[in-house]
Backbone as a printed PyTorch tensor [residue, N CA C, xyz], in Angstrom:
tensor([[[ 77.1590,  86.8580,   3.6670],
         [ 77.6040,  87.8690,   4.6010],
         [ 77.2100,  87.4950,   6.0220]],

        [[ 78.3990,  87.9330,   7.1410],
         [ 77.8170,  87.8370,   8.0650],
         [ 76.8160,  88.8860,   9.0110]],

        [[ 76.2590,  88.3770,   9.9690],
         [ 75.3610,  88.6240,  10.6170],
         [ 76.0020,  90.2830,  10.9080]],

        [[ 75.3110,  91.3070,  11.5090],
         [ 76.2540,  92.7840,  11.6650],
         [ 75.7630,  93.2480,  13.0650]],

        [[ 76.8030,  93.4960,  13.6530],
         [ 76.1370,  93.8150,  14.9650],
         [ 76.6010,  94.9940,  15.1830]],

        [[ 75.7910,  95.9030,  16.0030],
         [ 76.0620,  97.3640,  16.3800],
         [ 76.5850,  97.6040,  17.3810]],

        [[ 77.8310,  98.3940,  17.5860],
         [ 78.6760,  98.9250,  17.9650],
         [ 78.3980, 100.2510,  18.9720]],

        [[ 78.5380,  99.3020,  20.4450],
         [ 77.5280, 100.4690,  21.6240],
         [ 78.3360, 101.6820,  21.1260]],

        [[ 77.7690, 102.5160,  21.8390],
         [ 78.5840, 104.0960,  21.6560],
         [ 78.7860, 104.2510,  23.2820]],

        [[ 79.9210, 105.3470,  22.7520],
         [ 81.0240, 105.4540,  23.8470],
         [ 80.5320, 105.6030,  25.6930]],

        [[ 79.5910, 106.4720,  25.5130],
         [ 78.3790, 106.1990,  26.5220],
         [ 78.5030, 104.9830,  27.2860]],

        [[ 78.1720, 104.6020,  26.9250],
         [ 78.0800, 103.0920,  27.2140],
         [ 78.8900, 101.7520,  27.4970]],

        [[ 79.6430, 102.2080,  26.6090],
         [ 81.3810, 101.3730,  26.7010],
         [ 81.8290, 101.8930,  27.8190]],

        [[ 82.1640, 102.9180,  28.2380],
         [ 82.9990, 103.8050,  29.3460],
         [ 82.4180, 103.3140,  30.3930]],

        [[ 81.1310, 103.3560,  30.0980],
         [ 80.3130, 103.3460,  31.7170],
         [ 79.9240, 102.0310,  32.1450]],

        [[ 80.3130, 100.6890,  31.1480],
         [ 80.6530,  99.5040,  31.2670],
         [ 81.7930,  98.9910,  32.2060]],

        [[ 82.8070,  99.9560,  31.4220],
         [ 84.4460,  99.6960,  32.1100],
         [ 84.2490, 100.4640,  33.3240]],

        [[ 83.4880, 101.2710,  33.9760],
         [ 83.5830, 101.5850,  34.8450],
         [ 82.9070, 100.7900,  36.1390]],

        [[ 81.6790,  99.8280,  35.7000],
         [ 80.9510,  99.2470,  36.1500],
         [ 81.8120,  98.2410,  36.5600]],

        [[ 82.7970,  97.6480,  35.4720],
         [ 83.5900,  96.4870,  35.8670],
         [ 84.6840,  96.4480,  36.8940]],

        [[ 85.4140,  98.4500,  37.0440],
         [ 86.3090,  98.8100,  38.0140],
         [ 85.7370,  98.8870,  39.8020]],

        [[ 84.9490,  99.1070,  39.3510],
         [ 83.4470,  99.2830,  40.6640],
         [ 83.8150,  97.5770,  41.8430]],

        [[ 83.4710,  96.5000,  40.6180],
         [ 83.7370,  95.4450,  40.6930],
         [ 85.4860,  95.3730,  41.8570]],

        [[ 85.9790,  95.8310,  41.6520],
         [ 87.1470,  95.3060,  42.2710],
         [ 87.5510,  96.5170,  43.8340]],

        [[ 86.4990,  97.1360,  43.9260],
         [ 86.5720,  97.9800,  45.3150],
         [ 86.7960,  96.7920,  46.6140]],

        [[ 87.2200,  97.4820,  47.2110],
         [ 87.5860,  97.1560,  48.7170],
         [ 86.3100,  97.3340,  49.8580]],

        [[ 85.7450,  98.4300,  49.4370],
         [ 85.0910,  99.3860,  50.1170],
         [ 83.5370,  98.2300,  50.6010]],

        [[ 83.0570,  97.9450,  51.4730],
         [ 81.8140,  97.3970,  51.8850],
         [ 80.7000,  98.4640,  51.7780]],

        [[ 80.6440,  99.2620,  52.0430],
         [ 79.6970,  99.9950,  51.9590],
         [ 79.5620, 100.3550,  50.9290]],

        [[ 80.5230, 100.7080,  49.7720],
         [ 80.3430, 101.4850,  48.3570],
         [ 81.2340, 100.9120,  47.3820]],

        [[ 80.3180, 100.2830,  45.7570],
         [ 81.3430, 100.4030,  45.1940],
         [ 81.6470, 101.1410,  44.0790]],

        [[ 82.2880, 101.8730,  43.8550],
         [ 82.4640, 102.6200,  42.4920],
         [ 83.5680, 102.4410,  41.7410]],

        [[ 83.4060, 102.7430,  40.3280],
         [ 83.9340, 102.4690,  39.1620],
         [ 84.5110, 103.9930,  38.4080]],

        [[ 85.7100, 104.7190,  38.3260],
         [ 85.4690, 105.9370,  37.3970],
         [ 86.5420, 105.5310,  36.1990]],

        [[ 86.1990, 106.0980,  35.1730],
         [ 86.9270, 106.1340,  33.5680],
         [ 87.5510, 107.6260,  33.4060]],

        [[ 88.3520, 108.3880,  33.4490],
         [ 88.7360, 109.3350,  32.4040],
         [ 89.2670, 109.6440,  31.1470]],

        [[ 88.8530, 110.2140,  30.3840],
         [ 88.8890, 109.9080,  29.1980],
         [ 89.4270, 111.7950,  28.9890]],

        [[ 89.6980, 111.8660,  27.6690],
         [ 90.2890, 113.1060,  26.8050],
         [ 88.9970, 113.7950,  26.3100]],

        [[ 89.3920, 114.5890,  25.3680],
         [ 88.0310, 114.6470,  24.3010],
         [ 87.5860, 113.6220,  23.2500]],

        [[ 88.6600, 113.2340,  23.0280],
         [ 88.4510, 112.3730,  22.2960],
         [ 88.2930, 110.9820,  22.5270]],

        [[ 87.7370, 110.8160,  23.8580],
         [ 87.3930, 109.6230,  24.5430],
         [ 88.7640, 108.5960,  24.7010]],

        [[ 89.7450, 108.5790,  24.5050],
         [ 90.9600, 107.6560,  24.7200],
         [ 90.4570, 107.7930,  26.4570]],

        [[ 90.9060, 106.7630,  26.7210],
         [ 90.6740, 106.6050,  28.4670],
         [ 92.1390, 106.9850,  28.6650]],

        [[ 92.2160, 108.1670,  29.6130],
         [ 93.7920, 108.2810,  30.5710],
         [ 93.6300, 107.9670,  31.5340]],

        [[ 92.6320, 107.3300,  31.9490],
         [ 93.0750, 106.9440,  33.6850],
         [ 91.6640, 106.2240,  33.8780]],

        [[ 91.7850, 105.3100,  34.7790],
         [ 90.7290, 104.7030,  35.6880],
         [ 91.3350, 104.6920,  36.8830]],

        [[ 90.0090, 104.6140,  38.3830],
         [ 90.0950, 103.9670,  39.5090],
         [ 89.1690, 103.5190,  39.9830]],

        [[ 89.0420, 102.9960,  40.8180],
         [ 87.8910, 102.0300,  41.9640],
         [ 88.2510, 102.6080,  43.4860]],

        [[ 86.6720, 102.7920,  43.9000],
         [ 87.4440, 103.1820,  45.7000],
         [ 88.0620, 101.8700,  46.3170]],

        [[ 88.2140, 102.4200,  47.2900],
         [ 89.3070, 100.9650,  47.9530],
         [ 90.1450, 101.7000,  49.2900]],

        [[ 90.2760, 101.3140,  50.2020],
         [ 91.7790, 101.9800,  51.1820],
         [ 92.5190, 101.7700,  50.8890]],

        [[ 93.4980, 102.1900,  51.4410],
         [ 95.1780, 102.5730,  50.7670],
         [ 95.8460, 101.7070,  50.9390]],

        [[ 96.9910, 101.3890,  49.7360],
         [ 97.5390, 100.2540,  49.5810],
         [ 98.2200,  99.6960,  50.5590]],

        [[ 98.0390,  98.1880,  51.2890],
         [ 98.7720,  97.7920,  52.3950],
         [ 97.8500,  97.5490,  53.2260]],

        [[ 96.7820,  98.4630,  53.6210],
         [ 95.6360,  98.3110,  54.2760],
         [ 94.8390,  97.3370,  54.6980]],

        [[ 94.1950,  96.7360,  55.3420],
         [ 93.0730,  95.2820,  55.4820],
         [ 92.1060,  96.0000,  54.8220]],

        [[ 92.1150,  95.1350,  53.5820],
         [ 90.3260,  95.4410,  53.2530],
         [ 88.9850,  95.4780,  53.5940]],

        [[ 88.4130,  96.5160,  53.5210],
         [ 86.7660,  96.4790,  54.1680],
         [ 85.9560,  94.6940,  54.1010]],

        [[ 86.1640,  94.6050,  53.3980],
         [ 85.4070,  93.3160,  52.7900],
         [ 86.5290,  92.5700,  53.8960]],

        [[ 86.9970,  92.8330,  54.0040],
         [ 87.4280,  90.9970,  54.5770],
         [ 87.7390,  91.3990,  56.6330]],

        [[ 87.7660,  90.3380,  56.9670],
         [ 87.4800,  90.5430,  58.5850],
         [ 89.3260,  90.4960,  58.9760]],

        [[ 89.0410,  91.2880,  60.0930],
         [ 90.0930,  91.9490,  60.8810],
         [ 90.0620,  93.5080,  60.6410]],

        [[ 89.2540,  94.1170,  59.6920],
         [ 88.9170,  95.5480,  59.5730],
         [ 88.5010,  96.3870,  60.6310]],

        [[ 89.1060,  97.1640,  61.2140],
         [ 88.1430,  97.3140,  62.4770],
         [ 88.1990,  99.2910,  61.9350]],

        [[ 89.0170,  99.6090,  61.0990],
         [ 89.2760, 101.1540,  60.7980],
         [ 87.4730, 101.3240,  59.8220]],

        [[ 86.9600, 100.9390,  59.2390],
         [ 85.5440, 100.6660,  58.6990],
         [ 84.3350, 100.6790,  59.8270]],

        [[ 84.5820,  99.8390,  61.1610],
         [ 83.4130, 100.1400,  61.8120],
         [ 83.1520, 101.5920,  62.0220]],

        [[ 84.0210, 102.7610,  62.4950],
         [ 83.8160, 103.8750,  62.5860],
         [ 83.3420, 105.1610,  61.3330]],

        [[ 84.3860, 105.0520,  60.3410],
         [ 84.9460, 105.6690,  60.1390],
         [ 85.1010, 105.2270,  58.8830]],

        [[ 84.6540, 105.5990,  57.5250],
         [ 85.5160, 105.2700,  56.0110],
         [ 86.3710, 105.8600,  55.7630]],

        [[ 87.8230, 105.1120,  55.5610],
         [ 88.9250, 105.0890,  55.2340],
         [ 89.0130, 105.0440,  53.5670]],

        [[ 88.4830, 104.7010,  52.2980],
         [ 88.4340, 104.5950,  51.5020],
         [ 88.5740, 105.8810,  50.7170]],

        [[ 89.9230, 105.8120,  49.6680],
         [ 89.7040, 107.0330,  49.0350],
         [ 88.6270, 106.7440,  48.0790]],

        [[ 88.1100, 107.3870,  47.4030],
         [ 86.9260, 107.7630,  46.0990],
         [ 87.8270, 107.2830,  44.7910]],

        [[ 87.0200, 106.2600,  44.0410],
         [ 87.2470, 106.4700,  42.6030],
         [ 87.9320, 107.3000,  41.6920]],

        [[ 87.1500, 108.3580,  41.7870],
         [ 87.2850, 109.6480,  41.3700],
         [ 88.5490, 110.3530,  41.5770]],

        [[ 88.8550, 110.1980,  42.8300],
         [ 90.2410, 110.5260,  43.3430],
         [ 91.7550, 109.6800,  42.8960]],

        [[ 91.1300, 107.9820,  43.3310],
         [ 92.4220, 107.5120,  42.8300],
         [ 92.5290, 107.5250,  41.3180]],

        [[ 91.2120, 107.9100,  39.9760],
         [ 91.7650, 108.1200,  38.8800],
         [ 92.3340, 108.8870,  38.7670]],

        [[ 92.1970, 110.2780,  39.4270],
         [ 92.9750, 111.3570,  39.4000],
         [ 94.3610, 111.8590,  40.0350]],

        [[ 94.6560, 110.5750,  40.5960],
         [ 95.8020, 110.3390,  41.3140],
         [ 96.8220, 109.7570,  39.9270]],

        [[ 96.4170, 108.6700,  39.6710],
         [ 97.1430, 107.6780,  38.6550],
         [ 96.8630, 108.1130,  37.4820]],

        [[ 96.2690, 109.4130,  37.0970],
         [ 96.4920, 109.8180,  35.8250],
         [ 97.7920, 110.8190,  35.1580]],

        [[ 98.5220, 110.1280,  34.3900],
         [ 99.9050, 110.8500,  33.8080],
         [ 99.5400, 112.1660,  32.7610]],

        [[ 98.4270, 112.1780,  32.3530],
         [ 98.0080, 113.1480,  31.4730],
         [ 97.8120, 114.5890,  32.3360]],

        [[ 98.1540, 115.9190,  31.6500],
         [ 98.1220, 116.6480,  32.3300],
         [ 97.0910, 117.4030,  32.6210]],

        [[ 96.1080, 117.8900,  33.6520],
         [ 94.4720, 117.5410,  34.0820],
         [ 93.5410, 117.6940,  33.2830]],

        [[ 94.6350, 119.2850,  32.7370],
         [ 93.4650, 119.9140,  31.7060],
         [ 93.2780, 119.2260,  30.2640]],

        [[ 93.6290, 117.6250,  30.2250],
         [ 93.5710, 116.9820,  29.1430],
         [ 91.9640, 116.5880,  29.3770]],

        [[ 91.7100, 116.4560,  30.5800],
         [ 90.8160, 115.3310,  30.9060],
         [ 89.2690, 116.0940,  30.6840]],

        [[ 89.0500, 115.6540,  29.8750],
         [ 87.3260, 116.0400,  29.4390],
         [ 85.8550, 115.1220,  29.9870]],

        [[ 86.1210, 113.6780,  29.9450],
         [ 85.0080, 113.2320,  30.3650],
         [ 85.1660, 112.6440,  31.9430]],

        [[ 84.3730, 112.6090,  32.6910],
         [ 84.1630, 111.2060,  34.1600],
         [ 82.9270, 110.8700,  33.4590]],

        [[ 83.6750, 108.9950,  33.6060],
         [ 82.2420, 108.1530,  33.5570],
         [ 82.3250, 107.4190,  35.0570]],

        [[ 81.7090, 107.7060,  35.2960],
         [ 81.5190, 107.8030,  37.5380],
         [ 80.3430, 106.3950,  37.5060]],

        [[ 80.2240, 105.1690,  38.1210],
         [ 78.8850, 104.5930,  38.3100],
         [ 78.6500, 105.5400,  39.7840]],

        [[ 78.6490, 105.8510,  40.5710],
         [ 78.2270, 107.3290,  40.7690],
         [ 78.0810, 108.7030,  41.1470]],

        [[ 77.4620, 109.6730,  41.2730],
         [ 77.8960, 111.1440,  41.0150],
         [ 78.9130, 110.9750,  41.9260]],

        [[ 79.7310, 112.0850,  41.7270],
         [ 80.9470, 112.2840,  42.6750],
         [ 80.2900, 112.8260,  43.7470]],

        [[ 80.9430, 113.0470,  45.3090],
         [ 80.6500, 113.6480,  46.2340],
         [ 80.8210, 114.7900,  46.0970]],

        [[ 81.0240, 115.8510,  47.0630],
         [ 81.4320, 117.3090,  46.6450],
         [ 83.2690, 117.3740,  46.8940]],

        [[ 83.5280, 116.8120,  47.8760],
         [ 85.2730, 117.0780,  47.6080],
         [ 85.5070, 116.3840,  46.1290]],

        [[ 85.0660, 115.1590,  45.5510],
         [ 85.5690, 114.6640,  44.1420],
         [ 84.8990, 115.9820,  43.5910]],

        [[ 84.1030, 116.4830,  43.6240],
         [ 83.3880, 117.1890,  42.4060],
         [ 84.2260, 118.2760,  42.4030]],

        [[ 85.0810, 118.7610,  43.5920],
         [ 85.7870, 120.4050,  44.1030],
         [ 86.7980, 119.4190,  43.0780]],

        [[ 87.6450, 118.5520,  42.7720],
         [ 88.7720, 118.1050,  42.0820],
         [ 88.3510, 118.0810,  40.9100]],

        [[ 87.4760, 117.4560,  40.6040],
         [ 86.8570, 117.4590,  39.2370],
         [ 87.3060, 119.1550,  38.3800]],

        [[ 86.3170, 120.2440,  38.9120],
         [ 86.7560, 120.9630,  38.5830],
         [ 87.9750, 121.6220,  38.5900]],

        [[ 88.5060, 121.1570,  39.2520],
         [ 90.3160, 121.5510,  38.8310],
         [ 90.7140, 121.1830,  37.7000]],

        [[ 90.3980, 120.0500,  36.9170],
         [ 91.0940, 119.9150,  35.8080],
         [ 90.0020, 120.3760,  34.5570]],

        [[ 90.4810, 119.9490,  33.1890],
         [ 89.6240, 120.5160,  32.3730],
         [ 88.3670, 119.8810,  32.1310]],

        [[ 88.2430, 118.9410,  32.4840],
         [ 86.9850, 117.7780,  32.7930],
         [ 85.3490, 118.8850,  32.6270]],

        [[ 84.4240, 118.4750,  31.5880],
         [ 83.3880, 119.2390,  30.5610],
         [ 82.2130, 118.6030,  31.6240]],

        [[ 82.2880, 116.9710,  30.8630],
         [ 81.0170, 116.1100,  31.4840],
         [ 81.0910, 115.3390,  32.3590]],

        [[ 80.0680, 114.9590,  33.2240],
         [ 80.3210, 113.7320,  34.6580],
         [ 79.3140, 112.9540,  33.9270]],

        [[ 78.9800, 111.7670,  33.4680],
         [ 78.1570, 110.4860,  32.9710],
         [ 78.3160, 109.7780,  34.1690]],

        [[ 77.1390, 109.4150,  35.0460],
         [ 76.7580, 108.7880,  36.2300],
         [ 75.5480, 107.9560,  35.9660]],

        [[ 75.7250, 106.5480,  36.8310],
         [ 74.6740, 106.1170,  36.6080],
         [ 74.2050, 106.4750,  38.1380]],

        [[ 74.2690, 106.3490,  39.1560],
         [ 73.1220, 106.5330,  40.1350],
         [ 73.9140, 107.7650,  41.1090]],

        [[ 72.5980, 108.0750,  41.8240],
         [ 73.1440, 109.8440,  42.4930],
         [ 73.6140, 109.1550,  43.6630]],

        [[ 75.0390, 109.8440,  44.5490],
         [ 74.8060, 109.6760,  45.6390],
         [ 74.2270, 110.8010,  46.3470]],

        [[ 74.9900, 110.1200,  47.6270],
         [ 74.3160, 111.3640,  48.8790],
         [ 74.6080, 112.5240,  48.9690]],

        [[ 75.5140, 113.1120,  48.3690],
         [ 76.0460, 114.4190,  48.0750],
         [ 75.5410, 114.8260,  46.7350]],

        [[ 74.5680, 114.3430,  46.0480],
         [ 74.1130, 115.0580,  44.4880],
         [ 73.6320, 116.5910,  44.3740]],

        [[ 73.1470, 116.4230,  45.4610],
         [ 72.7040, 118.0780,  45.4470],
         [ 73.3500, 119.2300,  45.5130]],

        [[ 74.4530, 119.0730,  46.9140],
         [ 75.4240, 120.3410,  46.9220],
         [ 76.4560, 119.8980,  45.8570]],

        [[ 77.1520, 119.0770,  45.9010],
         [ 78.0810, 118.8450,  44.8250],
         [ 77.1790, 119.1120,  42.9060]],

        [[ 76.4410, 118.8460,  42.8210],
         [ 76.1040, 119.1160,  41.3950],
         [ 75.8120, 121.1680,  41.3120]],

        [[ 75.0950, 121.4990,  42.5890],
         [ 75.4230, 123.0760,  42.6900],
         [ 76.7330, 123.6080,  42.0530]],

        [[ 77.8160, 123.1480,  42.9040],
         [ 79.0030, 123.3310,  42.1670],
         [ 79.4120, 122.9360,  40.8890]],

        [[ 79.3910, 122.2990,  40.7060],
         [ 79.7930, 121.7890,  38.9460],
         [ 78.7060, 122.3320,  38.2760]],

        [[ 77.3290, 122.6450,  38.4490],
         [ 76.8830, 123.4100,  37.2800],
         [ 77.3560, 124.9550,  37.6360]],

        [[ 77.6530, 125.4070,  38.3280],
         [ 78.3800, 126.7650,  38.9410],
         [ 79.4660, 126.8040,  38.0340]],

        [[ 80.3150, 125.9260,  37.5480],
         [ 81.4970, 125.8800,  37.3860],
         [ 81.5340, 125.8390,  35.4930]],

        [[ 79.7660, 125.8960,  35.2870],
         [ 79.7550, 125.9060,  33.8530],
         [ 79.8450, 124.2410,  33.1400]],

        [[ 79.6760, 123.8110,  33.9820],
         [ 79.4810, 122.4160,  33.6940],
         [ 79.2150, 121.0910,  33.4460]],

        [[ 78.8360, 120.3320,  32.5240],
         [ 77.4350, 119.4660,  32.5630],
         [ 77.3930, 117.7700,  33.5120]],

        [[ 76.6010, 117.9500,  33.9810],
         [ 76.3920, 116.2530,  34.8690],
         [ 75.0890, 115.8930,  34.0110]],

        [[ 75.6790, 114.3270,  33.7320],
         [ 74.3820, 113.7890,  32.8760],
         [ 73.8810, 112.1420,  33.1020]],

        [[ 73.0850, 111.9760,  33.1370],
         [ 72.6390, 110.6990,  33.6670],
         [ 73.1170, 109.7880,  32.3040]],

        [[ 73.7690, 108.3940,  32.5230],
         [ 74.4140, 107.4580,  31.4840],
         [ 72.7010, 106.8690,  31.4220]],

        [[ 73.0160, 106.2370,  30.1260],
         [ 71.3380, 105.5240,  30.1060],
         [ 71.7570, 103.8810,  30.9010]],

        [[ 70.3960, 103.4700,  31.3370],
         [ 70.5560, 102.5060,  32.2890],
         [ 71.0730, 100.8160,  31.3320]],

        [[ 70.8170, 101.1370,  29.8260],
         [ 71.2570,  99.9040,  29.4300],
         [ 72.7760,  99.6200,  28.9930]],

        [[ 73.4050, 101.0890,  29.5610],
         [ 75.3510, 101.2770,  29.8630],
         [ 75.8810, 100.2160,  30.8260]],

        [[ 75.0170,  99.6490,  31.4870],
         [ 75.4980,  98.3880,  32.3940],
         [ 75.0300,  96.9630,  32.0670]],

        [[ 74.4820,  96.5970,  30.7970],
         [ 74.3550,  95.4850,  30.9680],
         [ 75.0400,  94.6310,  29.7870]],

        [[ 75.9120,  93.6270,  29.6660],
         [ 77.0690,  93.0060,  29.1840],
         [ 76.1580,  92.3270,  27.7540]]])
């Protein structure tokens, strides 16, 4: 027989693929990764922040809309942009991290239960006010959800 290896749980998988979407941001200052998933964990949507399509990317020079000013929509947002499912399908965000408070004001628009984050941002405080207001759980992913 062969050798048997264990099979991360979903935790962890999600917040992998999200780690890897993170990976392909635009954004210099931030990168994030989000997954949405159903209840039943099928992923309906991912995004990565980034500026809007057409745009000069943060990362690369001739950017000058970045020295002032972030132009970058949120993760969070463009999954919820590019998701075909209809909101109140959407049960989990696996965020690498917490949403701000405008993602978190969208969040609760759809049927979305849990936020799985690995690190807080700068908005954790008022934005998590709201989502536990809203009856709703934010939970820290465990830290070995990021490593391959």
């Amino acid at each position: 027989m062969g050798q048997i290896t264990l099979r991360p749980d979903v935790v962890i998988t999600m917040m992998r693929i999200a780690n890897t979407l993170a990976a392909r941001s635009t954004c210099k200052k931030l990168s994030v990764g989000c997954v949405l998933t159903d209840v039943n964990n099928r992923i309906l949507s991912a995004g990565y922040n980034g500026l809007p399509k057409g745009w000069i990317h943060c990362k690369n020079e001739g950017n000058t809309i970045c020295n002032w000013r972030c132009g970058a929509t949120h993760a969070e947002s463009n999954a919820l942009l590019s998701c075909y499912a209809p909101r109140k399908e959407i049960h989990n965000c696996y965020v690498t991290h917490s949403p701000c408070l405008a993602c978190m004001k969208q969040l609760i628009q759809t049927g979305c239960s849990y936020i799985y984050y690995r690190e807080k941002s700068d908005e954790y405080n008022i934005a998590s006010e709201y989502w536990y207001a809203a009856d709703r759980l934010l939970c820290l992913a465990p830290s070995r959800s990021f490593l391959v």
